[in-house]
Amino acid sequence: MSRTDASVRRSRILLTGYFLGLGTVMAVWGARMPAVQHAANLTTAGLTLVLLAAAGGMVAGLQAGGRLARPERLPLLLIGGAVALAAALALLGQCRTLAALLAAATAFGAAHGVLDVAANTAAVRCQNAAGRPVMSSLHAAYSIGALGGAALAAATAGTAHSALFLTVGAALTASVLVAGPHTLTLTGADPETSGPTGRDRAPGRVWLLGALAAASLLGEGAAADWAAVHVHALHASAAVAASSFALYSTGMAIGRLTGDRLTTRFGAPAVVRAGAALAAAGLTTGVLTDSVPAALAGWSAFGLGLSGTVPSLITAAGSHGPRAVATVSVTGYLGLLAGPALIGALATITTLPTALLLPALLAAALAPLARRALENTAP
């Protein structure tokens, strides 16, 4: 193994740890949300305000990260963003009033946004240096971290959320500080650029990438908030209904673990097109068939099919620089945040199975647009 290959391998391992930690923290926060609400005696409206504060902070953090994420600053943004996220999580566990939660949630969201852009921008540079796709496996680490965080939260359900948040925050901080010297030596390469300014600016294409990210992440939000409700409505037990999102997440993780090899062999447009078709067919079948096994299989196929979309879109955005990564991330997260509410509104007008056809239709729309959005994005 050459010195360059070894350096890229170390960078890839480090970034895997950052994605893993980010997924773990977000899952722990989300899974213990009822405990946060109870500790502060929040109404549903109050909890909604806290979630909106976190979303607003995240958008601000994504935008700030896009402006700051120059190659020489990436190591410090990774370290600073991860430590800030860990501290904000620990602080959230200590809050007992709405005002305190709003402030801590805003900081938590901002740290999330900065770390998200830094990690994805560093992942693009690592992929460029490697000369082969690695983005999907890095995003798989996020999915695995989310599964682990959810399992940890479930296993410690009898423990105070403040203790869990503090422990996870301390563990993440310690890990980041230990890895800090290595993070400062991250290896990467900028994408090839063109044009008089050294950057191929294509705002129309960046917005297309963002729209496709929003469509994909709307499906992720639908799975997180509505999969269990859908399966439970088919008279499944609570445990079986809860397994629907786990199956979706498992499909997502498996798809991302194999995504780099598929992208190397067939190219990102072909992988995203085939995955989008699988996602659309799987979810459509699952929601139109009054069968619990079919519904569970549909959600699993939906996760597997969409698994390669966001990594491929981030790779494509990376060819236009960190601000494009931030733009695509912001637009995508808007889909993630707005999707569940939109599906709920549609369900009140029609039925839940009918409303869940929306993410299936959006997945189907990804297929014909993938070639235009993802052409010439190979590392």
mmCIF file of N, CA, C and O in Angstrom, residues 184-217:
data_model
loop_
_atom_site.group_PDB
_atom_site.id
_atom_site.type_symbol
_atom_site.label_atom_id
_atom_site.label_comp_id
_atom_site.label_asym_id
_atom_site.label_seq_id
_atom_site.Cartn_x
_atom_site.Cartn_y
_atom_site.Cartn_z
ATOM 1 N N LEU A 184 -6.598 16.467 12.115
ATOM 2 C CA LEU A 184 -5.862 17.603 11.570
ATOM 3 C C LEU A 184 -5.022 17.242 10.349
ATOM 4 O O LEU A 184 -4.560 18.123 9.624
ATOM 5 N N THR A 185 -4.847 15.928 10.110
ATOM 6 C CA THR A 185 -4.054 15.485 8.953
ATOM 7 C C THR A 185 -4.926 14.831 7.886
ATOM 8 O O THR A 185 -4.424 14.058 7.076
ATOM 9 N N LEU A 186 -6.230 15.147 7.877
ATOM 10 C CA LEU A 186 -7.133 14.557 6.886
ATOM 11 C C LEU A 186 -6.603 14.765 5.472
ATOM 12 O O LEU A 186 -6.136 15.843 5.109
ATOM 13 N N THR A 187 -6.712 13.709 4.676
ATOM 14 C CA THR A 187 -6.291 13.764 3.282
ATOM 15 C C THR A 187 -7.513 13.935 2.390
ATOM 16 O O THR A 187 -8.556 13.335 2.645
ATOM 17 N N GLY A 188 -7.377 14.746 1.348
ATOM 18 C CA GLY A 188 -8.465 14.916 0.393
ATOM 19 C C GLY A 188 -7.980 15.652 -0.827
ATOM 20 O O GLY A 188 -6.845 16.135 -0.879
ATOM 21 N N ALA A 189 -8.831 15.721 -1.807
ATOM 22 C CA ALA A 189 -8.519 16.457 -3.037
ATOM 23 C C ALA A 189 -9.765 17.172 -3.493
ATOM 24 O O ALA A 189 -10.882 16.655 -3.384
ATOM 25 N N ASP A 190 -9.580 18.396 -3.982
ATOM 26 C CA ASP A 190 -10.709 19.147 -4.514
ATOM 27 C C ASP A 190 -11.093 18.605 -5.880
ATOM 28 O O ASP A 190 -10.243 18.089 -6.617
ATOM 29 N N PRO A 191 -12.380 18.716 -6.258
ATOM 30 C CA PRO A 191 -12.801 18.264 -7.585
ATOM 31 C C PRO A 191 -12.181 19.116 -8.668
ATOM 32 O O PRO A 191 -11.783 20.260 -8.425
ATOM 33 N N GLU A 192 -12.100 18.549 -9.851
ATOM 34 C CA GLU A 192 -11.625 19.334 -10.980
ATOM 35 C C GLU A 192 -12.610 20.461 -11.254
ATOM 36 O O GLU A 192 -13.817 20.282 -11.195
ATOM 37 N N THR A 193 -12.086 21.627 -11.526
ATOM 38 C CA THR A 193 -12.946 22.784 -11.762
ATOM 39 C C THR A 193 -12.677 23.343 -13.135
ATOM 40 O O THR A 193 -11.682 23.062 -13.766
ATOM 41 N N SER A 194 -13.602 24.136 -13.602
ATOM 42 C CA SER A 194 -13.447 24.758 -14.911
ATOM 43 C C SER A 194 -14.010 26.153 -14.864
ATOM 44 O O SER A 194 -14.649 26.558 -13.908
ATOM 45 N N GLY A 195 -13.793 26.908 -15.929
ATOM 46 C CA GLY A 195 -14.349 28.261 -15.980
ATOM 47 C C GLY A 195 -13.334 29.281 -15.538
ATOM 48 O O GLY A 195 -12.319 28.992 -14.920
ATOM 49 N N PRO A 196 -13.603 30.559 -15.810
ATOM 50 C CA PRO A 196 -12.644 31.615 -15.531
ATOM 51 C C PRO A 196 -12.360 31.810 -14.060
ATOM 52 O O PRO A 196 -11.327 32.309 -13.679
ATOM 53 N N THR A 197 -13.285 31.421 -13.176
ATOM 54 C CA THR A 197 -13.065 31.605 -11.745
ATOM 55 C C THR A 197 -12.547 30.348 -11.092
ATOM 56 O O THR A 197 -12.409 30.294 -9.885
ATOM 57 N N GLY A 198 -12.300 29.306 -11.889
ATOM 58 C CA GLY A 198 -11.822 28.065 -11.302
ATOM 59 C C GLY A 198 -12.929 27.234 -10.717
ATOM 60 O O GLY A 198 -12.691 26.266 -10.026
ATOM 61 N N ARG A 199 -14.155 27.581 -10.957
ATOM 62 C CA ARG A 199 -15.295 26.837 -10.419
ATOM 63 C C ARG A 199 -16.398 26.797 -11.459
ATOM 64 O O ARG A 199 -16.824 27.826 -11.977
ATOM 65 N N ASP A 200 -16.851 25.595 -11.764
ATOM 66 C CA ASP A 200 -17.927 25.433 -12.738
ATOM 67 C C ASP A 200 -19.254 25.715 -12.041
ATOM 68 O O ASP A 200 -19.795 24.867 -11.348
ATOM 69 N N ARG A 201 -19.750 26.925 -12.216
ATOM 70 C CA ARG A 201 -20.972 27.311 -11.511
ATOM 71 C C ARG A 201 -22.192 26.908 -12.340
ATOM 72 O O ARG A 201 -22.312 27.277 -13.490
ATOM 73 N N ALA A 202 -23.077 26.176 -11.701
ATOM 74 C CA ALA A 202 -24.282 25.727 -12.390
ATOM 75 C C ALA A 202 -25.426 25.755 -11.386
ATOM 76 O O ALA A 202 -25.840 24.726 -10.858
ATOM 77 N N PRO A 203 -25.934 26.968 -11.062
ATOM 78 C CA PRO A 203 -26.964 27.066 -10.024
ATOM 79 C C PRO A 203 -28.209 26.271 -10.343
ATOM 80 O O PRO A 203 -28.841 25.708 -9.434
ATOM 81 N N GLY A 204 -28.588 26.188 -11.638
ATOM 82 C CA GLY A 204 -29.765 25.402 -11.989
ATOM 83 C C GLY A 204 -29.596 23.947 -11.621
ATOM 84 O O GLY A 204 -30.520 23.310 -11.096
ATOM 85 N N ARG A 205 -28.429 23.424 -11.864
ATOM 86 C CA ARG A 205 -28.184 22.016 -11.539
ATOM 87 C C ARG A 205 -28.144 21.800 -10.027
ATOM 88 O O ARG A 205 -28.635 20.785 -9.530
ATOM 89 N N VAL A 206 -27.576 22.747 -9.295
ATOM 90 C CA VAL A 206 -27.531 22.616 -7.838
ATOM 91 C C VAL A 206 -28.937 22.598 -7.260
ATOM 92 O O VAL A 206 -29.248 21.801 -6.369
ATOM 93 N N TRP A 207 -29.807 23.455 -7.782
ATOM 94 C CA TRP A 207 -31.188 23.461 -7.289
ATOM 95 C C TRP A 207 -31.923 22.182 -7.676
ATOM 96 O O TRP A 207 -32.783 21.703 -6.920
ATOM 97 N N LEU A 208 -31.597 21.614 -8.831
ATOM 98 C CA LEU A 208 -32.181 20.319 -9.192
ATOM 99 C C LEU A 208 -31.730 19.245 -8.212
ATOM 100 O O LEU A 208 -32.551 18.429 -7.754
ATOM 101 N N LEU A 209 -30.446 19.252 -7.870
ATOM 102 C CA LEU A 209 -29.947 18.300 -6.878
ATOM 103 C C LEU A 209 -30.668 18.486 -5.547
ATOM 104 O O LEU A 209 -31.034 17.514 -4.870
ATOM 105 N N GLY A 210 -30.887 19.742 -5.160
ATOM 106 C CA GLY A 210 -31.598 20.012 -3.916
ATOM 107 C C GLY A 210 -33.032 19.516 -3.947
ATOM 108 O O GLY A 210 -33.534 18.952 -2.964
ATOM 109 N N ALA A 211 -33.706 19.709 -5.078
ATOM 110 C CA ALA A 211 -35.088 19.248 -5.202
ATOM 111 C C ALA A 211 -35.163 17.734 -5.101
ATOM 112 O O ALA A 211 -36.071 17.176 -4.456
ATOM 113 N N LEU A 212 -34.201 17.045 -5.719
ATOM 114 C CA LEU A 212 -34.188 15.586 -5.636
ATOM 115 C C LEU A 212 -33.865 15.111 -4.216
ATOM 116 O O LEU A 212 -34.411 14.109 -3.749
ATOM 117 N N ALA A 213 -32.981 15.855 -3.531
ATOM 118 C CA ALA A 213 -32.700 15.519 -2.130
ATOM 119 C C ALA A 213 -33.944 15.702 -1.268
ATOM 120 O O ALA A 213 -34.231 14.886 -0.382
ATOM 121 N N ALA A 214 -34.698 16.773 -1.525
ATOM 122 C CA ALA A 214 -35.938 16.999 -0.772
ATOM 123 C C ALA A 214 -36.933 15.882 -1.016
ATOM 124 O O ALA A 214 -37.598 15.404 -0.083
ATOM 125 N N ALA A 215 -37.037 15.435 -2.268
ATOM 126 C CA ALA A 215 -37.954 14.341 -2.587
ATOM 127 C C ALA A 215 -37.551 13.063 -1.879
ATOM 128 O O ALA A 215 -38.393 12.328 -1.338
ATOM 129 N N SER A 216 -36.242 12.777 -1.858
ATOM 130 C CA SER A 216 -35.766 11.569 -1.205
ATOM 131 C C SER A 216 -35.945 11.629 0.307
ATOM 132 O O SER A 216 -36.434 10.684 0.930
ATOM 133 N N LEU A 217 -35.573 12.765 0.907
ATOM 134 C CA LEU A 217 -35.665 12.879 2.363
ATOM 135 C C LEU A 217 -37.105 13.040 2.835
ATOM 136 O O LEU A 217 -37.415 12.722 3.989
#
